């Protein structure tokens, strides 16, 4: 995916570096990129709507309640139109407003309503940048999924020196170019993935089984998110109530053993995400006809362990997927227990989720997870829809795949 012909929505915040946005527009236009701009009220103090319109060949949008704006292109369509949103410069004030979820002007409303990646390019005095409030806001915004470029070290307009200088138009252009190139790489490289999801059922006889509460939703959303990023994805799903989209290739299974067999059939794959809550135990023998409680001696009902799919993949010396991701559902010591699991099961990332609460995790549409890597680094994703969480997980997996992959061609 080349940057050429891409559509970029630039939001111009109110800082002295706003003047650099004009140079950025010239650079982007020279490379055949389509641009629309939103100018905040304070941004207007530094650059004029006329200069933005002249350079971008499109009017600068300003007011959320402008009837002409809303009939021509409303605040939802603006973000749908764009391939990416870039906020240049992002001021401390704008960061704080985004953190609180404000939608009190066109810029914040468009970002809140957006389904696209948003790149924040901060510029401010070094003290403002290093202030605990701004650093806390940065962390929250990263948790929300926004990306940051900069700020750089250097001399600022106020005469002070330090971290706070806005990245140059050339740096921003290079960042955007790489962003679209990486998207292209995913498609070009023909990456394949398998995702396991749902519970399994381990039948004692034709009507009775051992199972669990898993709905399979989170794994299903991860499969959709990977597919959206251009990965050839197959979902191996235990019994669930999900109405699977036709866009996704689904293999339905019932037991843990069947799930294991389908996983083996799909190898080799580049990425495997084991989100299934495979039943840890299964009856040693399945009784052919329904057993009667009077007839049956329960002492003869023996259980044995199910094969561990994640561990099997992690230990595979020939066909181990390049990126192997496990899930860790815990009710206590979430991070500590999950860090142990990453070692025990030989995986690259583990998605830790707390299943002790009613409003997140098993059988609901919301989740709250921490992504842990082999070095023990933890990235927290606050409570959100499972589809949002899945997008973040999928992006993390692909970023890791691309970094780990030395032979990009
Ligand atoms: O040890 P625990 O069951 O908590 O580990 C959970 C992780 O292991 C999940 O990623 C789950 O999909 C995977 N797993 C598996 N096969 C099993 C049991 C768990 O792939 N039999």
CSV table of C-alpha atoms and ligand atoms in Angstrom, one decimal:
chain,number,residue,atom,x,y,z
A,1,UNK,CA,0.0,0.0,0.0
A,2,UNK,CA,1.7,3.1,-1.2
A,3,UNK,CA,1.3,6.5,0.4
A,4,UNK,CA,0.4,7.9,-3.0
A,5,UNK,CA,-3.3,8.6,-3.4
A,6,UNK,CA,-3.9,8.1,0.3
A,7,UNK,CA,-6.4,10.3,2.1
A,8,UNK,CA,-5.1,12.1,5.1
A,9,UNK,CA,-7.1,14.2,7.5
A,10,UNK,CA,-4.9,16.8,9.2
A,11,UNK,CA,-6.1,18.4,12.4
A,12,UNK,CA,-4.3,21.7,13.1
A,13,UNK,CA,-4.0,22.5,16.9
A,14,UNK,CA,-3.2,25.8,18.4
A,15,UNK,CA,0.6,26.0,18.9
A,16,UNK,CA,3.3,28.0,17.3
A,17,UNK,CA,4.4,24.9,15.4
A,18,UNK,CA,1.1,25.0,13.5
A,19,UNK,CA,3.0,26.9,10.8
A,20,UNK,CA,4.9,23.7,10.0
A,21,UNK,CA,1.7,22.1,9.0
A,22,UNK,CA,1.7,24.3,5.9
A,23,UNK,CA,5.1,22.8,4.8
A,24,UNK,CA,3.8,19.3,5.6
A,25,UNK,CA,0.7,19.9,3.4
A,26,UNK,CA,3.0,21.0,0.5
A,27,UNK,CA,5.2,17.9,1.0
A,28,UNK,CA,2.2,15.6,1.0
A,29,UNK,CA,0.5,17.3,-2.0
A,30,UNK,CA,3.8,16.9,-4.0
A,31,UNK,CA,3.4,13.2,-3.4
A,32,UNK,CA,-0.1,13.0,-4.7
A,33,UNK,CA,-1.8,12.6,-1.3
A,34,UNK,CA,-5.3,13.9,-0.8
A,35,UNK,CA,-5.8,16.2,2.2
A,36,UNK,CA,-8.6,17.6,4.2
A,37,UNK,CA,-8.0,19.8,7.1
A,38,UNK,CA,-9.7,20.7,10.4
A,39,UNK,CA,-8.6,23.9,12.0
A,40,UNK,CA,-9.3,24.3,15.8
A,41,UNK,CA,-10.2,27.7,17.2
A,42,UNK,CA,-6.8,28.2,18.7
A,43,UNK,CA,-5.1,26.8,15.6
A,44,UNK,CA,-6.8,29.7,13.7
A,45,UNK,CA,-4.6,32.1,15.7
A,46,UNK,CA,-1.5,30.7,14.1
A,47,UNK,CA,-2.6,29.8,10.5
A,48,UNK,CA,-5.5,31.0,8.4
A,49,UNK,CA,-8.2,28.8,6.8
A,50,UNK,CA,-7.3,30.5,3.5
A,51,UNK,CA,-3.6,29.3,3.6
A,52,UNK,CA,-4.7,25.7,4.5
A,53,UNK,CA,-7.4,25.7,1.7
A,54,UNK,CA,-4.9,27.1,-0.9
A,55,UNK,CA,-2.3,24.5,-0.2
A,56,UNK,CA,-4.6,21.5,0.3
A,57,UNK,CA,-7.0,22.4,-2.5
A,58,UNK,CA,-9.9,21.8,-0.1
A,59,UNK,CA,-11.7,24.0,2.4
A,60,UNK,CA,-10.5,24.0,6.0
A,61,UNK,CA,-13.3,22.6,8.2
A,62,UNK,CA,-13.7,24.6,11.4
A,63,UNK,CA,-17.1,24.5,13.1
A,64,UNK,CA,-19.1,21.5,14.2
A,65,UNK,CA,-22.4,23.4,13.9
A,66,UNK,CA,-21.7,24.8,10.5
A,67,UNK,CA,-24.8,23.8,8.4
A,68,UNK,CA,-22.7,23.9,5.2
A,69,UNK,CA,-20.1,21.5,6.6
A,70,UNK,CA,-22.7,19.0,7.8
A,71,UNK,CA,-24.6,18.9,4.5
A,72,UNK,CA,-21.4,18.7,2.5
A,73,UNK,CA,-19.5,16.2,4.7
A,74,UNK,CA,-20.5,15.6,8.3
A,75,UNK,CA,-18.2,14.8,11.2
A,76,UNK,CA,-18.7,11.1,10.8
A,77,UNK,CA,-18.0,11.1,7.1
A,78,UNK,CA,-14.8,13.1,7.6
A,79,UNK,CA,-13.2,10.3,9.6
A,80,UNK,CA,-14.7,7.6,7.3
A,81,UNK,CA,-13.2,9.5,4.3
A,82,UNK,CA,-9.7,9.5,5.7
A,83,UNK,CA,-7.2,6.6,5.7
A,84,UNK,CA,-5.5,8.1,8.7
A,85,UNK,CA,-5.9,11.1,11.0
A,86,UNK,CA,-2.8,13.2,11.9
A,87,UNK,CA,-3.0,15.9,14.7
A,88,UNK,CA,-0.3,18.4,13.9
A,89,UNK,CA,0.6,20.0,16.3
A,90,UNK,CA,-1.0,18.2,19.3
A,91,UNK,CA,-1.1,20.7,22.2
A,92,UNK,CA,-1.1,19.8,25.9
A,93,UNK,CA,-4.7,21.1,26.0
A,94,UNK,CA,-5.8,18.9,23.1
A,95,UNK,CA,-4.2,15.9,24.8
A,96,UNK,CA,-6.1,16.6,28.0
A,97,UNK,CA,-9.4,17.0,26.1
A,98,UNK,CA,-8.9,13.8,24.2
A,99,UNK,CA,-8.2,12.0,27.5
A,100,UNK,CA,-11.5,13.0,28.9
A,101,UNK,CA,-13.4,12.0,25.8
A,102,UNK,CA,-14.6,15.5,25.2
A,103,UNK,CA,-16.4,16.2,21.9
A,104,UNK,CA,-16.9,19.9,22.2
A,105,UNK,CA,-15.5,21.0,18.8
A,106,UNK,CA,-15.1,19.5,15.4
A,107,UNK,CA,-11.6,18.2,16.0
A,108,UNK,CA,-12.4,16.2,19.2
A,109,UNK,CA,-15.7,15.0,17.8
A,110,UNK,CA,-14.2,13.6,14.6
A,111,UNK,CA,-11.4,11.9,16.6
A,112,UNK,CA,-13.9,10.4,19.1
A,113,UNK,CA,-16.1,9.1,16.2
A,114,UNK,CA,-13.2,7.8,14.2
A,115,UNK,CA,-12.6,4.3,13.1
A,116,UNK,CA,-9.1,5.1,11.8
A,117,UNK,CA,-5.6,5.3,13.3
A,118,UNK,CA,-4.9,8.7,14.9
A,119,UNK,CA,-1.4,9.9,15.1
A,120,UNK,CA,-0.7,12.6,17.7
A,121,UNK,CA,2.3,14.8,17.0
A,122,UNK,CA,2.9,16.8,20.2
A,123,UNK,CA,4.6,20.2,20.3
A,124,UNK,CA,4.9,22.2,23.5
A,125,UNK,CA,7.3,23.7,26.0
A,126,UNK,CA,9.6,21.1,27.6
A,127,UNK,CA,8.1,21.7,31.1
A,128,UNK,CA,4.6,21.2,29.8
A,129,UNK,CA,5.6,18.0,28.1
A,130,UNK,CA,7.4,16.6,31.1
A,131,UNK,CA,4.6,17.6,33.6
A,132,UNK,CA,3.1,14.6,35.3
A,133,UNK,CA,-0.3,15.5,34.0
A,134,UNK,CA,0.8,15.5,30.4
A,135,UNK,CA,2.8,12.3,30.9
A,136,UNK,CA,-0.2,10.7,32.5
A,137,UNK,CA,-2.4,11.8,29.6
A,138,UNK,CA,0.1,10.4,27.1
A,139,UNK,CA,-0.2,7.0,28.8
A,140,UNK,CA,-4.0,7.1,28.8
A,141,UNK,CA,-4.0,8.1,25.1
A,142,UNK,CA,-1.6,5.2,24.3
A,143,UNK,CA,-4.0,2.9,26.2
A,144,UNK,CA,-6.8,4.3,24.0
A,145,UNK,CA,-4.8,3.2,21.0
A,146,UNK,CA,-3.6,6.5,19.7
A,147,UNK,CA,-0.1,6.6,18.3
A,148,UNK,CA,2.6,9.2,19.0
A,149,UNK,CA,5.3,10.6,16.9
A,150,UNK,CA,7.8,12.8,18.8
A,151,UNK,CA,8.3,15.2,20.4
A,152,UNK,CA,11.9,15.7,19.5
A,153,UNK,CA,14.7,17.2,21.5
A,154,UNK,CA,15.9,20.6,20.5
A,155,UNK,CA,15.4,24.3,20.8
A,156,UNK,CA,11.8,25.4,21.0
A,157,UNK,CA,10.1,28.6,19.8
A,158,UNK,CA,10.1,29.9,23.4
A,159,UNK,CA,13.9,29.8,23.5
A,160,UNK,CA,14.1,26.8,25.9
A,161,UNK,CA,15.8,23.6,25.0
A,162,UNK,CA,14.6,20.0,25.6
A,163,UNK,CA,12.0,17.5,24.6
A,164,UNK,CA,8.9,19.2,23.2
A,165,UNK,CA,9.9,20.2,19.7
A,166,UNK,CA,7.5,19.1,17.0
A,167,UNK,CA,8.8,16.4,14.5
A,168,UNK,CA,9.7,18.0,11.2
A,169,UNK,CA,7.5,17.7,8.1
A,170,UNK,CA,10.1,15.4,6.6
A,171,UNK,CA,10.0,13.1,9.7
A,172,UNK,CA,6.2,13.1,9.6
A,173,UNK,CA,6.2,12.2,6.0
A,174,UNK,CA,8.7,9.3,6.5
A,175,UNK,CA,6.5,8.0,9.4
A,176,UNK,CA,3.4,8.1,7.3
A,177,UNK,CA,5.2,6.5,4.3
A,178,UNK,CA,6.4,3.6,6.6
A,179,UNK,CA,2.9,3.3,8.1
A,180,UNK,CA,1.4,2.6,4.7
A,181,UNK,CA,4.3,0.5,3.5
A,182,UNK,CA,3.9,-1.8,6.6
A,183,UNK,CA,0.2,-2.3,5.8
A,184,UNK,CA,1.3,-3.3,2.3
A,185,UNK,CA,3.9,-5.7,3.6
A,186,UNK,CA,1.2,-7.7,5.5
A,187,UNK,CA,-0.7,-8.2,2.2
A,188,UNK,CA,2.4,-8.9,0.1
A,189,UNK,CA,3.9,-11.4,2.5
A,190,UNK,CA,0.8,-13.6,2.5
A,191,UNK,CA,0.8,-14.1,6.2
A,192,UNK,CA,-1.3,-17.0,7.5
A,193,UNK,CA,-2.9,-17.4,11.0
A,194,UNK,CA,-4.9,-19.8,12.9
A,195,UNK,CA,-7.0,-18.8,15.9
A,196,UNK,CA,-8.6,-21.2,18.3
A,197,UNK,CA,-11.7,-20.1,20.2
A,198,UNK,CA,-14.6,-21.1,22.4
A,199,UNK,CA,-15.0,-23.9,24.9
A,200,UNK,CA,-14.7,-27.6,24.1
A,201,UNK,CA,-17.1,-30.3,25.0
A,202,UNK,CA,-15.8,-33.5,26.4
A,203,UNK,CA,-18.7,-36.1,26.3
A,204,UNK,CA,-19.1,-38.7,29.0
A,205,UNK,CA,-22.0,-40.3,27.0
A,206,UNK,CA,-24.2,-39.1,24.1
A,207,UNK,CA,-25.9,-36.3,26.2
A,208,UNK,CA,-23.6,-35.3,29.0
A,209,UNK,CA,-20.4,-33.4,28.8
A,210,UNK,CA,-17.7,-31.4,30.6
A,211,UNK,CA,-17.4,-27.8,29.4
A,212,UNK,CA,-17.0,-24.2,30.5
A,213,UNK,CA,-18.5,-20.7,30.3
A,214,UNK,CA,-16.4,-19.4,27.3
A,215,UNK,CA,-18.5,-17.7,24.6
A,216,UNK,CA,-15.7,-17.7,22.0
A,217,UNK,CA,-16.3,-14.0,21.3
A,218,UNK,CA,-12.8,-12.7,22.0
A,219,UNK,CA,-11.1,-15.2,19.8
A,220,UNK,CA,-13.6,-14.6,17.0
A,221,UNK,CA,-13.0,-10.9,17.2
A,222,UNK,CA,-9.2,-11.5,17.0
A,223,UNK,CA,-9.7,-13.6,13.9
A,224,UNK,CA,-11.7,-10.8,12.3
A,225,UNK,CA,-9.1,-8.2,13.3
A,226,UNK,CA,-6.3,-10.2,11.8
A,227,UNK,CA,-8.3,-10.7,8.6
A,228,UNK,CA,-9.0,-6.9,8.4
A,229,UNK,CA,-5.2,-6.4,8.5
A,230,UNK,CA,-4.8,-8.6,5.4
A,231,UNK,CA,-3.8,-11.9,7.2
A,232,UNK,CA,-5.2,-15.2,5.8
A,233,UNK,CA,-7.0,-16.4,8.9
A,234,UNK,CA,-8.7,-19.6,9.9
A,235,UNK,CA,-10.8,-19.9,13.0
A,236,UNK,CA,-11.1,-23.2,14.8
A,237,UNK,CA,-14.1,-22.8,17.0
A,238,UNK,CA,-15.6,-25.0,19.8
A,239,UNK,CA,-19.4,-25.0,20.2
A,240,UNK,CA,-20.7,-21.4,20.6
A,241,UNK,CA,-23.7,-19.3,19.8
A,242,UNK,CA,-21.8,-16.9,17.6
A,243,UNK,CA,-23.3,-16.2,14.2
A,244,UNK,CA,-20.0,-16.3,12.3
A,245,UNK,CA,-19.5,-13.8,9.4
A,246,UNK,CA,-19.2,-15.4,6.0
A,247,UNK,CA,-16.0,-13.5,5.5
A,248,UNK,CA,-14.1,-15.7,7.9
A,249,UNK,CA,-13.1,-19.3,7.3
A,250,UNK,CA,-14.4,-21.3,10.3
A,251,UNK,CA,-13.7,-24.9,11.2
A,252,UNK,CA,-16.2,-26.1,13.8
A,253,UNK,CA,-15.0,-28.7,16.4
A,254,UNK,CA,-16.5,-30.2,19.5
A,255,UNK,CA,-13.7,-31.7,21.7
A,256,UNK,CA,-10.2,-30.7,22.6
A,257,UNK,CA,-8.8,-33.6,20.7
A,258,UNK,CA,-10.7,-32.5,17.5
A,259,UNK,CA,-9.4,-29.0,18.0
A,260,UNK,CA,-5.8,-30.3,18.3
A,261,UNK,CA,-6.2,-32.4,15.1
A,262,UNK,CA,-7.5,-29.4,13.1
A,263,UNK,CA,-4.6,-27.3,14.4
A,264,UNK,CA,-2.2,-30.0,13.2
A,265,UNK,CA,-3.9,-30.1,9.8
A,266,UNK,CA,-3.5,-26.3,9.4
A,267,UNK,CA,0.3,-26.2,10.1
A,268,UNK,CA,2.5,-24.6,9.0
A,269,UNK,CA,1.1,-21.1,9.8
A,270,UNK,CA,3.0,-17.9,10.5
A,271,UNK,CA,0.8,-16.9,13.5
A,272,UNK,CA,-1.2,-18.9,16.0
A,273,UNK,CA,-3.5,-17.4,18.6
A,274,UNK,CA,-4.8,-19.9,21.1
A,275,UNK,CA,-7.8,-18.2,22.6
A,276,UNK,CA,-9.9,-21.4,23.2
A,277,UNK,CA,-10.8,-22.4,26.7
A,278,UNK,CA,-10.0,-26.0,26.0
A,279,UNK,CA,-11.4,-28.3,28.8
A,280,UNK,CA,-8.4,-29.4,30.9
A,281,UNK,CA,-9.9,-32.8,31.5
A,282,UNK,CA,-11.9,-35.4,29.5
A,283,UNK,CA,-13.4,-38.8,30.3
A,284,UNK,CA,-11.0,-41.6,29.6
A,285,UNK,CA,-13.8,-43.5,27.8
A,286,UNK,CA,-16.9,-42.2,26.2
A,287,UNK,CA,-19.9,-44.4,27.0
A,288,UNK,CA,-21.8,-45.3,23.8
A,289,UNK,CA,-25.4,-45.0,25.2
A,290,UNK,CA,-26.8,-42.8,27.8
A,291,UNK,CA,-25.9,-44.3,31.2
A,292,UNK,CA,-28.5,-44.8,33.8
A,293,UNK,CA,-27.8,-43.4,37.3
A,294,UNK,CA,-28.9,-46.7,38.9
A,295,UNK,CA,-26.8,-49.0,36.6
A,296,UNK,CA,-23.6,-47.1,36.5
A,297,UNK,CA,-20.9,-47.4,39.1
A,298,UNK,CA,-19.5,-43.9,39.2
A,299,UNK,CA,-16.2,-45.1,40.5
A,300,UNK,CA,-15.4,-46.3,37.0
A,301,UNK,CA,-15.6,-42.8,35.5
A,302,UNK,CA,-12.0,-41.8,35.0
A,303,UNK,CA,-10.7,-38.5,33.7
A,304,UNK,CA,-7.5,-37.8,31.8
A,305,UNK,CA,-5.8,-34.6,30.7
A,306,UNK,CA,-6.6,-33.1,27.3
A,307,UNK,CA,-3.6,-32.4,25.0
A,308,UNK,CA,-2.4,-28.8,25.5
A,309,UNK,CA,-2.5,-27.2,22.0
A,310,UNK,CA,-0.6,-24.0,22.9
A,311,UNK,CA,2.2,-26.0,24.5
A,312,UNK,CA,2.3,-28.4,21.6
A,313,UNK,CA,2.8,-25.5,19.2
A,314,UNK,CA,5.3,-23.7,21.4
A,315,UNK,CA,7.5,-26.9,21.6
A,316,UNK,CA,7.2,-27.8,18.0
A,317,UNK,CA,10.8,-27.7,16.7
A,318,UNK,CA,10.0,-27.7,13.0
A,319,UNK,CA,6.6,-26.1,12.6
A,320,UNK,CA,6.4,-23.6,15.5
A,321,UNK,CA,4.5,-20.5,14.3
A,322,UNK,CA,6.7,-17.5,14.2
A,323,UNK,CA,4.4,-15.6,16.6
A,324,UNK,CA,2.6,-17.7,19.1
A,325,UNK,CA,0.0,-16.1,21.4
A,326,UNK,CA,-1.7,-17.6,24.4
A,327,UNK,CA,-4.5,-16.4,26.6
A,328,UNK,CA,-4.5,-16.5,30.3
A,329,UNK,CA,-7.8,-16.4,32.2
A,330,UNK,CA,-7.1,-15.9,35.9
A,331,UNK,CA,-9.2,-14.9,38.9
A,332,UNK,CA,-6.2,-13.9,41.1
A,333,UNK,CA,-2.5,-12.8,40.7
A,334,UNK,CA,-3.3,-12.1,37.0
A,335,UNK,CA,0.1,-10.7,35.9
A,336,UNK,CA,2.2,-13.0,38.0
A,337,UNK,CA,0.5,-16.2,36.9
A,338,UNK,CA,0.4,-15.0,33.3
A,339,UNK,CA,4.1,-14.3,33.2
A,340,UNK,CA,4.7,-17.9,34.4
A,341,UNK,CA,2.4,-19.2,31.6
A,342,UNK,CA,4.4,-17.5,28.9
A,343,UNK,CA,7.5,-19.5,30.0
A,344,UNK,CA,5.6,-22.8,30.6
A,345,UNK,CA,3.9,-22.7,27.2
A,346,UNK,CA,6.8,-21.3,25.2
A,347,UNK,CA,4.8,-18.5,23.6
A,348,UNK,CA,5.7,-15.0,22.5
A,349,UNK,CA,2.8,-13.0,23.9
A,350,UNK,CA,0.2,-13.8,26.5
A,351,UNK,CA,-3.1,-12.0,26.8
A,352,UNK,CA,-4.0,-11.9,30.4
A,353,UNK,CA,-7.6,-11.4,31.3
A,354,UNK,CA,-9.3,-11.2,34.6
A,355,UNK,CA,-12.3,-13.6,34.7
A,356,UNK,CA,-13.3,-12.8,38.3
A,357,UNK,CA,-15.6,-9.9,37.3
A,358,UNK,CA,-19.1,-10.1,35.9
A,359,UNK,CA,-18.9,-7.2,33.4
A,360,UNK,CA,-15.7,-8.3,31.6
A,361,UNK,CA,-14.2,-11.6,30.3
A,362,UNK,CA,-16.3,-14.7,30.0
A,363,UNK,CA,-19.7,-14.5,28.1
A,364,UNK,CA,-20.0,-10.6,27.9
A,365,UNK,CA,-19.2,-8.2,25.1
A,366,UNK,CA,-16.5,-6.3,27.1
A,367,UNK,CA,-13.0,-7.2,28.2
A,368,UNK,CA,-10.0,-5.6,29.8
A,369,UNK,CA,-6.7,-7.3,29.1
A,370,UNK,CA,-2.9,-6.9,29.5
A,371,UNK,CA,-0.6,-8.0,26.8
A,372,UNK,CA,2.6,-9.4,28.2
A,373,UNK,CA,5.7,-10.2,26.2
A,374,UNK,CA,8.6,-12.6,26.8
A,375,UNK,CA,10.7,-9.9,28.5
A,376,UNK,CA,7.9,-9.4,31.0
A,377,UNK,CA,6.8,-6.0,29.5
A,378,UNK,CA,3.1,-5.3,30.2
A,379,UNK,CA,0.8,-3.2,28.1
A,380,UNK,CA,-2.6,-2.6,29.7
A,381,UNK,CA,-5.7,-2.2,27.5
A,382,UNK,CA,-8.5,-0.6,29.6
A,383,UNK,CA,-12.1,-2.0,29.5
A,384,UNK,CA,-13.5,-1.8,26.0
A,385,UNK,CA,-15.6,-3.7,23.5
A,386,UNK,CA,-14.0,-7.1,22.6
A,387,UNK,CA,-13.8,-5.9,19.0
A,388,UNK,CA,-11.6,-2.9,20.1
A,389,UNK,CA,-9.5,-5.1,22.3
A,390,UNK,CA,-9.1,-7.5,19.3
A,391,UNK,CA,-7.9,-4.7,17.0
A,392,UNK,CA,-5.2,-3.8,19.6
A,393,UNK,CA,-4.1,-7.4,20.0
A,394,UNK,CA,-4.0,-8.0,16.2
A,395,UNK,CA,-1.9,-4.8,15.6
A,396,UNK,CA,0.5,-5.8,18.4
A,397,UNK,CA,0.9,-9.3,16.8
A,398,UNK,CA,1.5,-7.9,13.3
A,399,UNK,CA,4.0,-5.2,14.6
A,400,UNK,CA,5.9,-8.0,16.4
A,401,UNK,CA,5.8,-10.2,13.3
A,402,UNK,CA,7.2,-7.5,11.1
A,403,UNK,CA,9.9,-6.6,13.7
A,404,UNK,CA,10.9,-10.2,14.2
A,405,UNK,CA,10.9,-10.9,10.5
A,406,UNK,CA,14.3,-10.3,9.2
A,407,UNK,CA,13.6,-11.3,5.6
A,408,UNK,CA,11.0,-8.8,4.6
A,409,UNK,CA,11.0,-8.8,0.8
B,1,LIG,O1,-3.0,-23.3,31.5
B,1,LIG,P1,-4.1,-22.6,30.9
B,1,LIG,O2,-5.3,-23.5,30.5
B,1,LIG,O3,-4.6,-21.4,31.8
B,1,LIG,O4,-3.6,-21.9,29.6
B,1,LIG,C1,-4.4,-21.1,28.8
B,1,LIG,C2,-3.8,-21.0,27.4
B,1,LIG,O5,-3.5,-22.3,26.9
B,1,LIG,C3,-4.8,-20.5,26.4
B,1,LIG,O6,-4.1,-19.8,25.4
B,1,LIG,C4,-5.5,-21.8,25.9
B,1,LIG,O7,-6.1,-21.6,24.6
B,1,LIG,C5,-4.3,-22.7,25.8
B,1,LIG,N1,-4.7,-24.1,26.0
B,1,LIG,C6,-4.6,-25.0,24.9
B,1,LIG,N2,-4.9,-26.3,25.1
B,1,LIG,C7,-5.3,-26.8,26.3
B,1,LIG,C8,-5.4,-25.9,27.4
B,1,LIG,C9,-5.1,-24.6,27.2
B,1,LIG,O8,-4.3,-24.5,23.8
B,1,LIG,N3,-5.6,-28.0,26.4
